[in-house]
Coordinates of C-alpha atoms in Angstrom, one line a residue:
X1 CA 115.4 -88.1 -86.3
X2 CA 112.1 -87.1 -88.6
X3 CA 110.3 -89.5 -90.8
X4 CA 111.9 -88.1 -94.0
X5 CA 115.2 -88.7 -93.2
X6 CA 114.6 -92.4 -91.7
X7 CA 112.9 -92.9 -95.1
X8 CA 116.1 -91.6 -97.5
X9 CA 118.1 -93.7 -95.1
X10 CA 115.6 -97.2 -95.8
X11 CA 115.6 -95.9 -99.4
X12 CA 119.7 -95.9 -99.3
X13 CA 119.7 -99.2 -97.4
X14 CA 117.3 -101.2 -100.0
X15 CA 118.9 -99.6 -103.0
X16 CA 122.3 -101.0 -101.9
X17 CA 121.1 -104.7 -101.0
X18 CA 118.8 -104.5 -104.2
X19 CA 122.2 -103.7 -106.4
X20 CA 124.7 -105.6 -104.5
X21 CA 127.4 -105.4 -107.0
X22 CA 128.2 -101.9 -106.3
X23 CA 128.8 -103.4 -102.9
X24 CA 131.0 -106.7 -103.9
X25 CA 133.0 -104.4 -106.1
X26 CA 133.7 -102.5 -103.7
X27 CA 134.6 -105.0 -101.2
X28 CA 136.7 -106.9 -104.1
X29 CA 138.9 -103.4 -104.6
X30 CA 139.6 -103.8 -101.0
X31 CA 140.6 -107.4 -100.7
X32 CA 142.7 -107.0 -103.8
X33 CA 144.4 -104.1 -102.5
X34 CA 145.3 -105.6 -99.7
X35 CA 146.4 -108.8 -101.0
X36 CA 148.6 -106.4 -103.8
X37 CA 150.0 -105.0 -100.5
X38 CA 150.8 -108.7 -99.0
X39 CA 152.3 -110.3 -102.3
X40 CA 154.4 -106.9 -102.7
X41 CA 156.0 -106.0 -99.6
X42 CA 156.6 -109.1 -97.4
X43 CA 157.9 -106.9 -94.4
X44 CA 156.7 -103.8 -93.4
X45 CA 158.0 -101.6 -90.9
X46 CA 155.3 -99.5 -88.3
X47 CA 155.1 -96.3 -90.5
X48 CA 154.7 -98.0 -93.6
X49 CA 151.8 -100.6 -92.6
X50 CA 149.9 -97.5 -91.3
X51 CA 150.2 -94.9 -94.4
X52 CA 149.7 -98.1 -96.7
X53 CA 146.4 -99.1 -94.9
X54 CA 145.2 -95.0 -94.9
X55 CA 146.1 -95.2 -98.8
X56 CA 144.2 -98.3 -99.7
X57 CA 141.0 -96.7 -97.3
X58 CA 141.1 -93.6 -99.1
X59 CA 140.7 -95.0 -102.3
X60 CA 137.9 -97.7 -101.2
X61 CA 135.8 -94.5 -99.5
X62 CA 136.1 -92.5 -103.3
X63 CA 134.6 -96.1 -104.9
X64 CA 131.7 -96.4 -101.9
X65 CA 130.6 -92.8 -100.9
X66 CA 131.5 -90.5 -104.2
X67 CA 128.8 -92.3 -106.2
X68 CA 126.4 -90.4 -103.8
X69 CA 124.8 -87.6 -105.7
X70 CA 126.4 -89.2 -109.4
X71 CA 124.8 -92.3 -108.9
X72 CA 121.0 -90.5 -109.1
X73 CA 119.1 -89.8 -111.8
X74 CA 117.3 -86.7 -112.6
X75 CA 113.6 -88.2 -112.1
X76 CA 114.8 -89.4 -108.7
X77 CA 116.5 -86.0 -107.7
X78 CA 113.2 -84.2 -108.8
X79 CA 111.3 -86.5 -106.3
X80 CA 113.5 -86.3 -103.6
X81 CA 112.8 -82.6 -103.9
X82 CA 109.3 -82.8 -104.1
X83 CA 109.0 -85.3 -100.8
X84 CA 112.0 -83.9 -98.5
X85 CA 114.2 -80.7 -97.9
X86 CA 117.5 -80.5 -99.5
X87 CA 119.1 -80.2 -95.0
X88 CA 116.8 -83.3 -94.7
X89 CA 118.5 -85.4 -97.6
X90 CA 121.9 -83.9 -97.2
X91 CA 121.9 -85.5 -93.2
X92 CA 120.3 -88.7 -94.4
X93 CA 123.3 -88.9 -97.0
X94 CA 125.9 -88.1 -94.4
X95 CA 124.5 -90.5 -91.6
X96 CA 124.3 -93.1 -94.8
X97 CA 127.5 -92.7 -96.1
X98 CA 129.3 -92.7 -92.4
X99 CA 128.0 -95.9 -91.4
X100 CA 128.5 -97.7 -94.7
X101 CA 132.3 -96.0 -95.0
X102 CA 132.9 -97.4 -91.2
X103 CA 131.8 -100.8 -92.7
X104 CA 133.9 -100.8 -95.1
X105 CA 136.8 -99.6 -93.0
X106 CA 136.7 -102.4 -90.3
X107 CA 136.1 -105.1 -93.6
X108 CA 139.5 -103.4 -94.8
X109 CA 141.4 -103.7 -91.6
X110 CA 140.1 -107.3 -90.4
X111 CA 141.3 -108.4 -93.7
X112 CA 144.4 -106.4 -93.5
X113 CA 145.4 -107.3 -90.1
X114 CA 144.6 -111.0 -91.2
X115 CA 147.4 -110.5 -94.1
X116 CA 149.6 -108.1 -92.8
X117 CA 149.0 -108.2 -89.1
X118 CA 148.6 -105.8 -86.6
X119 CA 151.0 -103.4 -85.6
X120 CA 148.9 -101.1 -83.2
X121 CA 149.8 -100.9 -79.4
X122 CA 146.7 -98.9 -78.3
X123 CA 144.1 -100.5 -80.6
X124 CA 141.0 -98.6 -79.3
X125 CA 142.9 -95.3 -79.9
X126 CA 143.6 -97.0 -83.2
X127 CA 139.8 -97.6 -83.7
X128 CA 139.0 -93.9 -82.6
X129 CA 141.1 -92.6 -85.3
X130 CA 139.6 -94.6 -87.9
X131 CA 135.8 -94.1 -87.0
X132 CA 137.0 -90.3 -87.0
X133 CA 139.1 -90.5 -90.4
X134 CA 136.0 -92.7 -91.6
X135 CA 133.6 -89.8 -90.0
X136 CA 135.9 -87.1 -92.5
X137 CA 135.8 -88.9 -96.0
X138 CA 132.3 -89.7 -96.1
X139 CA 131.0 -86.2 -95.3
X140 CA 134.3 -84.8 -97.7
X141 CA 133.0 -86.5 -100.4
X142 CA 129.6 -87.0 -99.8
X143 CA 129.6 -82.9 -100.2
X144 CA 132.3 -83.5 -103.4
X145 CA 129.9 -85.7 -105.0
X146 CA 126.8 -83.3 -104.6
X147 CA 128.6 -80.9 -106.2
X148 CA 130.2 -82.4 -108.9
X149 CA 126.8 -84.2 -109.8
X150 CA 125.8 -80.8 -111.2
X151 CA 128.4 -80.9 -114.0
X152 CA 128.9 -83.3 -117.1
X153 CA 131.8 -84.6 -115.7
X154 CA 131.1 -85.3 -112.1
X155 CA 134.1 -88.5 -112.0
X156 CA 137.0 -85.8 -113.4
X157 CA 135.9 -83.4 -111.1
X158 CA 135.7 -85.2 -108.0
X159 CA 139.5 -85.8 -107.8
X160 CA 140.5 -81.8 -108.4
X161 CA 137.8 -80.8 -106.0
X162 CA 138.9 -83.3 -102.8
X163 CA 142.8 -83.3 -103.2
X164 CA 143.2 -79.7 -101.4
X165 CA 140.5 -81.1 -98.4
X166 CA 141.7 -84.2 -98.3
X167 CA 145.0 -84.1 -97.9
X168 CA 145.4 -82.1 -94.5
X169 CA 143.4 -84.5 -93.3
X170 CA 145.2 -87.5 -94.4
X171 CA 148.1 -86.5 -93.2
X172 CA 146.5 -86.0 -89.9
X173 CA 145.0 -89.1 -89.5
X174 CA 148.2 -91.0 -90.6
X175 CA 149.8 -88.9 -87.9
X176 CA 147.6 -89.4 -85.2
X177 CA 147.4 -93.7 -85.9
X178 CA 151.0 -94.1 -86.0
X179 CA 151.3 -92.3 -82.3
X180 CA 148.5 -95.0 -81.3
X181 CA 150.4 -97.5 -83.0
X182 CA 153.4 -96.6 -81.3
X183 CA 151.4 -96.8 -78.1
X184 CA 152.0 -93.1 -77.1
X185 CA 150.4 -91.5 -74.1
X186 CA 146.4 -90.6 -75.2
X187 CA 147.1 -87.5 -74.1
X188 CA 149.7 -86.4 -76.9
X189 CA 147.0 -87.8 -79.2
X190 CA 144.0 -86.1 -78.3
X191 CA 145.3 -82.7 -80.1
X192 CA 145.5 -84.6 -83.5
X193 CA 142.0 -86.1 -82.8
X194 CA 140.4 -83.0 -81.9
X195 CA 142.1 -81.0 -85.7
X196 CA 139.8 -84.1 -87.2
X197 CA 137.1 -83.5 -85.6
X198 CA 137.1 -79.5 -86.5
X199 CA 137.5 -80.4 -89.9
X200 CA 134.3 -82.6 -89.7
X201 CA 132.5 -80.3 -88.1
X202 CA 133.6 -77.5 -90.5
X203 CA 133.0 -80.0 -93.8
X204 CA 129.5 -81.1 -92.0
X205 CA 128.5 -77.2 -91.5
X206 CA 129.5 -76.4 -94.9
X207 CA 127.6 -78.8 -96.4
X208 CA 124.3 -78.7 -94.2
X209 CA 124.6 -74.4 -95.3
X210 CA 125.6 -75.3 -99.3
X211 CA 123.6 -77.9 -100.0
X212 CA 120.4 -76.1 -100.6
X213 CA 121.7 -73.9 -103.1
X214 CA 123.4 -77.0 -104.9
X215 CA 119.7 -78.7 -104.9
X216 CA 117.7 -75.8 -106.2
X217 CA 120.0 -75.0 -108.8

């Protein structure tokens, strides 16, 4: 890993600590949704506790990684582009956004499995799935987000532009934790796993090729 992109990636980190309300927002969205959940439905059957907890993730990874790209301002952009390459700042943003969205997905299941408990019979399958469905919506919509920071209305666009990736790969994921939550053989799993991980690879590729062009433009 090159200097530039361990320096966008101590830029990313600072910023965050430095505005830490974007951070207990975020973390409050999850708690609340969770306790929503609790106070709602007081039992849950297998299938529902997993699509619930996918739901309340998906919307927690829009709040934390979307505000990517939208969240800069134009003086910043123009010195990013003057210290660093657009591949350079478009792999410090995915590495970024990955690590902070798998934060925020183990904070959202240790407080869900405090509320709701846990269901899972093969909890490091379980874990797999969700570092790998973590892995998909921050590089989803860390792309989204650079692309929708070029118009004026980057938050209206964001949700037209990720419902046709997102999906598939929702419904994937939901699929693939509720076989590991029924403690099904790993490998009847492993197809499901490896679909996620093309779509990673194929959002990843995509937006390592695209980026440039979104950057000079």
């Amino acid at each position: 890993m090159n200097t530039q992109i361990i320096a966008l990636l101590k830029k990313d980190l600072t910023t965050e600590w430095r505005m830490r309300y974007a951070l207990n927002g975020i973390l409050l969205h999850v708690v609340s949704s969770v306790f929503l959940v609790f106070l709602a439905v007081k039992i849950l059957n297998a299938p529902t506790w997993n699509a619930l907890f996918w739901i309340i993730l998906l919307f927690s990874s829009i709040s934390a990684v979307a505000k990517g790209f939208m969240g800069e301002s134009r003086g910043r952009s123009l010195y990013y582009y003057n210290i660093a390459s657009p591949q350079q700042i478009i792999i410090a943003k995915l590495i970024y956004n990955s690590i902070f969205m798998v934060f925020i997905a183990f904070i959202c299941f240790a407080v869900y499995n405090t509320l709701l408990g846990n269901m899972a019979q093969s909890p490091g399958i379980y874990f797999l799935t969700l570092i790998l469905g973590c892995l998909g919506f921050s590089t989803i919509f860390t792309l989204l987000s650079s692309i929708a920071a070029k118009s004026g209305n980057g938050h209206l666009l964001m949700p037209v532009l990720s419902f046709p990736i997102i999906i598939p790969l929702l419904l994937v994921l939901i699929k693939a934790s509720k076989k590991a939550m029924d403690g099904i053989d790993t490998s009847l799993i492993i197809p499901d796993l490896l679909v996620v991980l093309a779509i990673n690879f194929i959002v990843m590729a995509l937006a390592y090729l695209l980026f440039p062009f979104l950057w000079k433009d």
